[in-house]
mmCIF file of C-alpha atoms in Angstrom:
data_model
loop_
_atom_site.group_PDB
_atom_site.id
_atom_site.type_symbol
_atom_site.label_atom_id
_atom_site.label_comp_id
_atom_site.label_asym_id
_atom_site.label_seq_id
_atom_site.Cartn_x
_atom_site.Cartn_y
_atom_site.Cartn_z
ATOM 1 C CA UNK S 1 -26.317 5.689 -4.202
ATOM 2 C CA UNK S 2 -24.544 7.941 -6.697
ATOM 3 C CA UNK S 3 -22.248 10.805 -5.701
ATOM 4 C CA UNK S 4 -21.766 13.741 -7.805
ATOM 5 C CA UNK S 5 -18.162 14.399 -6.650
ATOM 6 C CA UNK S 6 -15.194 13.211 -8.690
ATOM 7 C CA UNK S 7 -12.468 11.330 -6.771
ATOM 8 C CA UNK S 8 -8.955 11.061 -8.092
ATOM 9 C CA UNK S 9 -6.834 8.014 -7.194
ATOM 10 C CA UNK S 10 -3.123 8.157 -8.140
ATOM 11 C CA UNK S 11 -1.341 4.762 -8.217
ATOM 12 C CA UNK S 12 -4.806 3.296 -9.171
ATOM 13 C CA UNK S 13 -3.152 0.730 -11.389
ATOM 14 C CA UNK S 14 -1.431 -0.821 -8.377
ATOM 15 C CA UNK S 15 -2.231 -3.299 -5.665
ATOM 16 C CA UNK S 16 -3.913 -1.038 -3.004
ATOM 17 C CA UNK S 17 -4.999 1.596 -5.502
ATOM 18 C CA UNK S 18 -7.013 -0.734 -7.728
ATOM 19 C CA UNK S 19 -8.912 -2.187 -4.719
ATOM 20 C CA UNK S 20 -9.582 1.436 -3.536
ATOM 21 C CA UNK S 21 -10.809 2.300 -6.994
ATOM 22 C CA UNK S 22 -13.262 -0.653 -6.973
ATOM 23 C CA UNK S 23 -14.379 0.340 -3.504
ATOM 24 C CA UNK S 24 -15.032 3.954 -4.578
ATOM 25 C CA UNK S 25 -16.933 2.814 -7.545
ATOM 26 C CA UNK S 26 -19.002 0.430 -5.621
ATOM 27 C CA UNK S 27 -19.967 3.490 -3.247
ATOM 28 C CA UNK S 28 -21.228 5.386 -6.253
ATOM 29 C CA UNK S 29 -18.312 7.820 -6.731
ATOM 30 C CA UNK S 30 -17.005 9.085 -10.170
ATOM 31 C CA UNK S 31 -13.357 8.047 -10.145
ATOM 32 C CA UNK S 32 -10.525 9.338 -12.152
ATOM 33 C CA UNK S 33 -7.746 6.745 -11.845
ATOM 34 C CA UNK S 34 -4.140 7.385 -12.734
ATOM 35 C CA UNK S 35 -2.262 4.578 -14.298
ATOM 36 C CA UNK S 36 1.485 5.183 -14.823
ATOM 37 C CA UNK S 37 2.100 6.092 -18.511
ATOM 38 C CA UNK S 38 3.744 3.376 -20.554
ATOM 39 C CA UNK S 39 4.044 2.812 -24.316
ATOM 40 C CA UNK S 40 2.001 -0.435 -24.047
ATOM 41 C CA UNK S 41 -1.046 1.509 -22.804
ATOM 42 C CA UNK S 42 -1.394 -1.100 -20.145
ATOM 43 C CA UNK S 43 -3.366 -0.030 -16.932
ATOM 44 C CA UNK S 44 -1.914 -2.593 -14.569
ATOM 45 C CA UNK S 45 -4.495 -4.124 -12.247
ATOM 46 C CA UNK S 46 -7.232 -1.856 -13.717
ATOM 47 C CA UNK S 47 -7.077 -3.910 -16.855
ATOM 48 C CA UNK S 48 -10.520 -5.450 -17.350
ATOM 49 C CA UNK S 49 -12.215 -3.135 -14.905
ATOM 50 C CA UNK S 50 -15.025 -1.517 -16.967
ATOM 51 C CA UNK S 51 -17.391 0.892 -15.207
ATOM 52 C CA UNK S 52 -19.449 3.888 -16.517
ATOM 53 C CA UNK S 53 -18.168 5.997 -13.565
ATOM 54 C CA UNK S 54 -14.366 5.114 -14.204
ATOM 55 C CA UNK S 55 -12.056 7.403 -16.021
ATOM 56 C CA UNK S 56 -8.616 6.022 -16.576
ATOM 57 C CA UNK S 57 -5.807 8.527 -17.207
ATOM 58 C CA UNK S 58 -2.262 7.682 -18.077
ATOM 59 C CA UNK S 59 0.523 9.830 -16.759
ATOM 60 C CA UNK S 60 3.264 10.436 -14.212
ATOM 61 C CA UNK S 61 3.187 12.163 -10.908
ATOM 62 C CA UNK S 62 6.887 13.327 -11.428
ATOM 63 C CA UNK S 63 5.617 15.825 -13.888
ATOM 64 C CA UNK S 64 4.157 18.897 -12.145
ATOM 65 C CA UNK S 65 2.315 20.329 -15.073
ATOM 66 C CA UNK S 66 0.648 16.931 -15.677
ATOM 67 C CA UNK S 67 -0.475 16.912 -11.953
ATOM 68 C CA UNK S 68 -2.155 20.259 -12.318
ATOM 69 C CA UNK S 69 -4.076 19.023 -15.294
ATOM 70 C CA UNK S 70 -4.911 15.737 -13.506
ATOM 71 C CA UNK S 71 -6.314 17.235 -10.397
ATOM 72 C CA UNK S 72 -8.924 19.554 -12.219
ATOM 73 C CA UNK S 73 -12.620 19.077 -11.188
ATOM 74 C CA UNK S 74 -11.688 16.545 -8.495
ATOM 75 C CA UNK S 75 -13.120 17.118 -4.873
ATOM 76 C CA UNK S 76 -10.999 14.465 -3.034
ATOM 77 C CA UNK S 77 -7.535 13.141 -3.919
ATOM 78 C CA UNK S 78 -6.224 9.687 -2.674
ATOM 79 C CA UNK S 79 -2.382 9.925 -3.457
ATOM 80 C CA UNK S 80 -1.079 6.397 -3.594
ATOM 81 C CA UNK S 81 1.435 6.578 -6.454
ATOM 82 C CA UNK S 82 4.846 5.594 -5.315
ATOM 83 C CA UNK S 83 7.818 3.223 -5.670
ATOM 84 C CA UNK S 84 7.281 0.800 -2.824
ATOM 85 C CA UNK S 85 9.797 -2.136 -3.156
ATOM 86 C CA UNK S 86 12.482 -1.830 -0.364
ATOM 87 C CA UNK S 87 15.127 -4.030 -2.161
ATOM 88 C CA UNK S 88 15.106 -1.964 -5.337
ATOM 89 C CA UNK S 89 15.491 1.237 -3.323
ATOM 90 C CA UNK S 90 19.007 0.008 -2.236
ATOM 91 C CA UNK S 91 20.146 0.116 -6.101
ATOM 92 C CA UNK S 92 18.013 2.890 -7.399
ATOM 93 C CA UNK S 93 17.399 5.497 -4.691
ATOM 94 C CA UNK S 94 17.382 8.433 -7.071
ATOM 95 C CA UNK S 95 14.077 7.083 -8.561
ATOM 96 C CA UNK S 96 12.436 6.817 -5.154
ATOM 97 C CA UNK S 97 13.329 10.482 -4.368
ATOM 98 C CA UNK S 98 11.828 11.569 -7.686
ATOM 99 C CA UNK S 99 8.669 9.651 -7.428
ATOM 100 C CA UNK S 100 7.992 9.501 -3.725
ATOM 101 C CA UNK S 101 9.197 12.975 -2.589
ATOM 102 C CA UNK S 102 8.889 15.045 -5.697
ATOM 103 C CA UNK S 103 5.713 13.237 -6.732
ATOM 104 C CA UNK S 104 4.080 14.107 -3.584
ATOM 105 C CA UNK S 105 5.282 17.721 -3.754
ATOM 106 C CA UNK S 106 3.708 17.939 -7.107
ATOM 107 C CA UNK S 107 0.457 16.361 -5.988
ATOM 108 C CA UNK S 108 0.109 18.612 -3.014
ATOM 109 C CA UNK S 109 0.846 21.656 -5.017
ATOM 110 C CA UNK S 110 -1.659 20.744 -7.695
ATOM 111 C CA UNK S 111 -4.295 19.914 -5.084
ATOM 112 C CA UNK S 112 -3.735 23.330 -3.387
ATOM 113 C CA UNK S 113 -4.152 25.227 -6.643
ATOM 114 C CA UNK S 114 -7.297 23.254 -7.442
ATOM 115 C CA UNK S 115 -9.020 23.890 -4.066
ATOM 116 C CA UNK S 116 -9.683 20.190 -3.341
ATOM 117 C CA UNK S 117 -11.783 19.521 -0.369
ATOM 118 C CA UNK S 118 -9.319 16.897 0.939
ATOM 119 C CA UNK S 119 -6.111 15.088 -0.080
ATOM 120 C CA UNK S 120 -5.147 11.757 1.490
ATOM 121 C CA UNK S 121 -1.353 11.167 1.180
ATOM 122 C CA UNK S 122 -0.348 7.598 1.677
ATOM 123 C CA UNK S 123 2.525 6.898 3.993
ATOM 124 C CA UNK S 124 3.847 3.567 5.308
ATOM 125 C CA UNK S 125 4.605 1.776 8.657
ATOM 126 C CA UNK S 126 8.209 1.488 7.347
ATOM 127 C CA UNK S 127 8.666 5.122 8.488
ATOM 128 C CA UNK S 128 8.691 3.917 11.950
ATOM 129 C CA UNK S 129 11.561 1.384 11.569
ATOM 130 C CA UNK S 130 11.913 -1.254 14.233
ATOM 131 C CA UNK S 131 9.431 -0.657 16.988
ATOM 132 C CA UNK S 132 10.982 1.161 19.941
ATOM 133 C CA UNK S 133 7.638 0.500 21.828
ATOM 134 C CA UNK S 134 4.587 -1.542 20.971
ATOM 135 C CA UNK S 135 2.032 -0.808 19.946
ATOM 136 C CA UNK S 136 3.388 1.879 17.629
ATOM 137 C CA UNK S 137 1.242 5.101 17.812
ATOM 138 C CA UNK S 138 1.652 8.082 15.398
ATOM 139 C CA UNK S 139 4.072 9.725 17.833
ATOM 140 C CA UNK S 140 6.603 6.981 17.552
ATOM 141 C CA UNK S 141 9.979 8.270 16.215
ATOM 142 C CA UNK S 142 10.816 7.958 12.593
ATOM 143 C CA UNK S 143 13.643 5.794 11.616
ATOM 144 C CA UNK S 144 14.928 5.593 8.062
ATOM 145 C CA UNK S 145 16.150 2.130 7.839
ATOM 146 C CA UNK S 146 16.043 1.899 3.948
ATOM 147 C CA UNK S 147 16.106 4.522 1.175
ATOM 148 C CA UNK S 148 12.533 3.673 0.563
ATOM 149 C CA UNK S 149 11.356 4.539 4.058
ATOM 150 C CA UNK S 150 13.496 7.740 4.001
ATOM 151 C CA UNK S 151 11.734 8.854 0.976
ATOM 152 C CA UNK S 152 8.382 8.142 2.582
ATOM 153 C CA UNK S 153 9.398 10.269 5.726
ATOM 154 C CA UNK S 154 10.435 12.968 3.254
ATOM 155 C CA UNK S 155 7.137 12.792 1.380
ATOM 156 C CA UNK S 156 5.111 12.913 4.770
ATOM 157 C CA UNK S 157 7.118 15.981 5.814
ATOM 158 C CA UNK S 158 6.462 17.728 2.441
ATOM 159 C CA UNK S 159 2.827 16.832 2.661
ATOM 160 C CA UNK S 160 2.383 18.128 6.236
ATOM 161 C CA UNK S 161 4.329 21.310 5.363
ATOM 162 C CA UNK S 162 1.512 22.029 3.029
ATOM 163 C CA UNK S 163 -1.064 21.714 5.745
ATOM 164 C CA UNK S 164 0.938 23.918 8.142
ATOM 165 C CA UNK S 165 1.891 26.569 5.643
ATOM 166 C CA UNK S 166 -1.020 26.815 3.266
ATOM 167 C CA UNK S 167 -3.931 25.058 5.101
ATOM 168 C CA UNK S 168 -4.053 22.320 2.557
ATOM 169 C CA UNK S 169 -6.858 20.093 3.798
ATOM 170 C CA UNK S 170 -4.729 17.021 4.168
ATOM 171 C CA UNK S 171 -4.682 13.640 5.985
ATOM 172 C CA UNK S 172 -1.863 11.186 6.000
ATOM 173 C CA UNK S 173 -2.912 7.636 5.870
ATOM 174 C CA UNK S 174 -0.233 5.292 7.369
ATOM 175 C CA UNK S 175 -1.294 1.581 6.499
ATOM 176 C CA UNK S 176 0.627 -1.135 8.001
ATOM 177 C CA UNK S 177 1.474 -4.271 6.104
ATOM 178 C CA UNK S 178 -1.235 -4.742 3.554
ATOM 179 C CA UNK S 179 -1.711 -8.121 1.793
ATOM 180 C CA UNK S 180 -4.317 -9.666 -0.553
ATOM 181 C CA UNK S 181 -5.209 -10.561 -4.139
ATOM 182 C CA UNK S 182 -3.007 -8.688 -6.600
ATOM 183 C CA UNK S 183 -0.232 -7.840 -4.334
ATOM 184 C CA UNK S 184 3.141 -7.642 -6.012
ATOM 185 C CA UNK S 185 5.457 -10.664 -5.881
ATOM 186 C CA UNK S 186 8.177 -8.677 -4.159
ATOM 187 C CA UNK S 187 6.244 -9.108 -0.740
ATOM 188 C CA UNK S 188 6.517 -12.224 1.442
ATOM 189 C CA UNK S 189 2.941 -13.394 1.302
ATOM 190 C CA UNK S 190 2.507 -13.571 -2.466
ATOM 191 C CA UNK S 191 5.899 -14.910 -2.957
ATOM 192 C CA UNK S 192 5.134 -17.776 -0.623
ATOM 193 C CA UNK S 193 1.715 -18.434 -1.961
ATOM 194 C CA UNK S 194 2.837 -18.311 -5.733
ATOM 195 C CA UNK S 195 5.710 -20.691 -4.988
ATOM 196 C CA UNK S 196 3.373 -23.263 -3.213
ATOM 197 C CA UNK S 197 0.684 -22.738 -5.942
ATOM 198 C CA UNK S 198 3.452 -23.317 -8.739
ATOM 199 C CA UNK S 199 4.243 -26.825 -7.096
ATOM 200 C CA UNK S 200 7.706 -25.848 -5.891
ATOM 201 C CA UNK S 201 8.868 -28.363 -3.298
ATOM 202 C CA UNK S 202 11.273 -26.104 -1.496
ATOM 203 C CA UNK S 203 9.943 -22.572 -0.768
ATOM 204 C CA UNK S 204 12.666 -19.702 -0.790
ATOM 205 C CA UNK S 205 12.348 -17.101 1.843
ATOM 206 C CA UNK S 206 14.184 -14.440 3.599
ATOM 207 C CA UNK S 207 14.367 -13.692 7.315
ATOM 208 C CA UNK S 208 11.412 -15.381 8.979
ATOM 209 C CA UNK S 209 11.922 -13.957 12.471
ATOM 210 C CA UNK S 210 10.598 -10.266 12.100
ATOM 211 C CA UNK S 211 6.962 -9.547 12.956
ATOM 212 C CA UNK S 212 4.466 -7.626 10.987
ATOM 213 C CA UNK S 213 0.969 -6.159 11.586
ATOM 214 C CA UNK S 214 -0.743 -7.596 8.408
ATOM 215 C CA UNK S 215 -3.913 -5.895 7.149
ATOM 216 C CA UNK S 216 -6.259 -7.543 4.514
ATOM 217 C CA UNK S 217 -6.491 -5.154 1.611
ATOM 218 C CA UNK S 218 -10.268 -4.878 2.071
ATOM 219 C CA UNK S 219 -9.724 -3.517 5.409
ATOM 220 C CA UNK S 220 -7.083 -1.177 4.315
ATOM 221 C CA UNK S 221 -8.976 0.428 1.595
ATOM 222 C CA UNK S 222 -12.109 0.944 3.910
ATOM 223 C CA UNK S 223 -9.654 2.757 6.066
ATOM 224 C CA UNK S 224 -8.694 5.068 3.340
ATOM 225 C CA UNK S 225 -12.360 5.680 2.539
ATOM 226 C CA UNK S 226 -12.783 6.607 6.235
ATOM 227 C CA UNK S 227 -9.869 9.020 6.314
ATOM 228 C CA UNK S 228 -11.166 10.606 3.103
ATOM 229 C CA UNK S 229 -14.687 11.252 4.545
ATOM 230 C CA UNK S 230 -14.524 11.714 8.280
ATOM 231 C CA UNK S 231 -15.046 15.288 9.212
ATOM 232 C CA UNK S 232 -12.535 17.489 11.163
ATOM 233 C CA UNK S 233 -9.404 15.205 10.863
ATOM 234 C CA UNK S 234 -7.345 17.419 8.602
ATOM 235 C CA UNK S 235 -3.616 17.774 9.703
ATOM 236 C CA UNK S 236 -3.375 14.378 11.315
ATOM 237 C CA UNK S 237 -1.400 11.457 10.299
ATOM 238 C CA UNK S 238 -3.200 8.295 11.146
ATOM 239 C CA UNK S 239 -2.305 4.505 11.287
ATOM 240 C CA UNK S 240 -4.465 1.939 9.599
ATOM 241 C CA UNK S 241 -3.459 -1.168 11.706
ATOM 242 C CA UNK S 242 -4.938 -4.263 13.408
ATOM 243 C CA UNK S 243 -3.011 -3.836 16.552
ATOM 244 C CA UNK S 244 -1.754 -7.338 16.397
ATOM 245 C CA UNK S 245 1.614 -8.917 15.134
ATOM 246 C CA UNK S 246 2.740 -12.174 13.664
ATOM 247 C CA UNK S 247 6.239 -13.486 12.685
ATOM 248 C CA UNK S 248 7.010 -14.233 9.165
ATOM 249 C CA UNK S 249 7.489 -17.848 10.142
ATOM 250 C CA UNK S 250 3.933 -18.087 11.690
ATOM 251 C CA UNK S 251 2.741 -16.371 8.454
ATOM 252 C CA UNK S 252 4.384 -19.086 6.391
ATOM 253 C CA UNK S 253 2.943 -21.913 8.618
ATOM 254 C CA UNK S 254 -0.629 -20.408 8.332
ATOM 255 C CA UNK S 255 -0.336 -20.048 4.472
ATOM 256 C CA UNK S 256 0.672 -23.766 4.279
ATOM 257 C CA UNK S 257 -2.260 -24.578 6.547
ATOM 258 C CA UNK S 258 -4.947 -22.774 4.520
ATOM 259 C CA UNK S 259 -3.487 -24.165 1.266
ATOM 260 C CA UNK S 260 -3.398 -27.728 2.688
ATOM 261 C CA UNK S 261 0.290 -28.138 2.040
ATOM 262 C CA UNK S 262 3.363 -29.390 3.866
ATOM 263 C CA UNK S 263 6.332 -27.241 2.879
ATOM 264 C CA UNK S 264 9.994 -27.221 3.310
ATOM 265 C CA UNK S 265 11.676 -23.748 3.153
ATOM 266 C CA UNK S 266 15.272 -22.554 2.620
ATOM 267 C CA UNK S 267 16.710 -19.002 3.312
ATOM 268 C CA UNK S 268 17.539 -17.266 0.130
ATOM 269 C CA UNK S 269 20.517 -14.778 0.658
ATOM 270 C CA UNK S 270 19.283 -12.593 -2.084
ATOM 271 C CA UNK S 271 15.953 -12.076 -0.158
ATOM 272 C CA UNK S 272 17.874 -10.777 3.101
ATOM 273 C CA UNK S 273 17.884 -7.166 3.833
ATOM 274 C CA UNK S 274 21.150 -5.641 5.095
ATOM 275 C CA UNK S 275 21.145 -6.149 8.906
ATOM 276 C CA UNK S 276 20.749 -2.546 9.791
ATOM 277 C CA UNK S 277 17.953 -2.126 7.361
ATOM 278 C CA UNK S 278 15.683 -4.997 8.439
ATOM 279 C CA UNK S 279 12.706 -3.816 10.387
ATOM 280 C CA UNK S 280 12.457 -6.281 13.203
ATOM 281 C CA UNK S 281 9.021 -5.467 14.663
ATOM 282 C CA UNK S 282 5.996 -3.686 13.625
ATOM 283 C CA UNK S 283 2.640 -3.684 15.552
ATOM 284 C CA UNK S 284 0.432 -0.657 15.080
ATOM 285 C CA UNK S 285 -1.762 1.253 17.508
ATOM 286 C CA UNK S 286 -5.167 1.865 15.805
ATOM 287 C CA UNK S 287 -6.659 3.917 18.674
ATOM 288 C CA UNK S 288 -6.699 7.060 16.599
ATOM 289 C CA UNK S 289 -8.526 5.846 13.627
ATOM 290 C CA UNK S 290 -10.954 3.867 15.671
ATOM 291 C CA UNK S 291 -11.664 7.011 17.804
ATOM 292 C CA UNK S 292 -11.960 9.534 14.752
ATOM 293 C CA UNK S 293 -13.834 7.165 12.457
ATOM 294 C CA UNK S 294 -16.124 4.217 12.364
ATOM 295 C CA UNK S 295 -13.414 1.921 10.895
ATOM 296 C CA UNK S 296 -12.584 -1.365 12.522
ATOM 297 C CA UNK S 297 -10.431 -4.231 11.081
ATOM 298 C CA UNK S 298 -12.859 -7.044 10.068
ATOM 299 C CA UNK S 299 -10.983 -9.822 8.245
ATOM 300 C CA UNK S 300 -8.869 -12.244 10.438
ATOM 301 C CA UNK S 301 -5.338 -13.073 9.205
ATOM 302 C CA UNK S 302 -6.299 -16.837 8.433
ATOM 303 C CA UNK S 303 -9.400 -15.681 6.577
ATOM 304 C CA UNK S 304 -7.374 -13.055 4.525
ATOM 305 C CA UNK S 305 -4.719 -15.563 3.699
ATOM 306 C CA UNK S 306 -7.426 -18.010 2.444
ATOM 307 C CA UNK S 307 -9.071 -15.386 0.318
ATOM 308 C CA UNK S 308 -5.571 -14.393 -1.124
ATOM 309 C CA UNK S 309 -4.379 -18.027 -1.744
ATOM 310 C CA UNK S 310 -7.851 -18.635 -3.637
ATOM 311 C CA UNK S 311 -7.140 -15.811 -5.898
ATOM 312 C CA UNK S 312 -3.490 -16.808 -6.555
ATOM 313 C CA UNK S 313 -4.296 -20.509 -7.362
ATOM 314 C CA UNK S 314 -6.428 -19.348 -10.250
ATOM 315 C CA UNK S 315 -4.185 -20.325 -13.249
ATOM 316 C CA UNK S 316 -5.010 -17.127 -15.050
ATOM 317 C CA UNK S 317 -3.869 -15.070 -11.994
ATOM 318 C CA UNK S 318 -0.897 -17.204 -11.187
ATOM 319 C CA UNK S 319 0.394 -16.896 -14.754
ATOM 320 C CA UNK S 320 0.986 -13.243 -14.187
ATOM 321 C CA UNK S 321 3.769 -14.017 -11.529
ATOM 322 C CA UNK S 322 7.186 -15.547 -12.040
ATOM 323 C CA UNK S 323 7.292 -17.811 -8.858
ATOM 324 C CA UNK S 324 10.922 -19.020 -9.618
ATOM 325 C CA UNK S 325 12.385 -15.513 -10.025
ATOM 326 C CA UNK S 326 12.929 -13.261 -6.918
ATOM 327 C CA UNK S 327 11.251 -9.855 -7.745
ATOM 328 C CA UNK S 328 12.855 -6.973 -5.991
#
């Protein structure tokens, strides 16, 4: 059923953003999708997505004037634009502050001036750092264990200040570790799958002992939609999590199982985080989102990994990845 309200998605050219854009289009929304400006006019994962209700705009959330222009006529904003790779944040922290903190400030200011019905600002489970208690609820202390996580903590604080100071109708979505088709190669699941799919006999990995709460991307974007539409939840920061945890080694073994391969692996020092930066354990509490909305996780880890592997082994998709090069 068509919806006459226009939805803005920033970071729509990225992994989660492109899946969210497709979900919103399937639900009948008009979508204005922000793709980061580049001279190639490349729309990232929106390339090939053609829909009469889709408007793709190229630009950059670091520019405040552009953000004001971008938000015009939109009722709801899903702000996903961010720099996300943790290893790159060690060598380029300034760019993370500019995009993640200032970009969020610009979007909140623009949304306030435009009088939007709601803005959903994207956080990350990395703000919690290594779990001090499990499951991790929204009151868990924030621990900046990387420059990336520090900028996301800052972005969350800027966003919430606009709710407290100016009554900006805002919700902070905090997805745990999302995976699925189109995920960037810097993450463990796509780097393992792409190496196996490329026929590599020895899989290069980082530390396999940490645990993560993995969300299939279809479940994550349904969580975003729930947080964008549920009534009366403004001013909350809300986990999108399964409430389960699995080690990186178990994840590797499950990937090998669903791909029908026996693999050998070796630790690549370049893929190891500094010891104080590694988040050892993540397992989210989803009580709040399941209480405030009708969202529930639906896709099991094994099924999600099967769907992900099926996408990656397609030669056209695999060709977009450089399996033999570590992507920060």
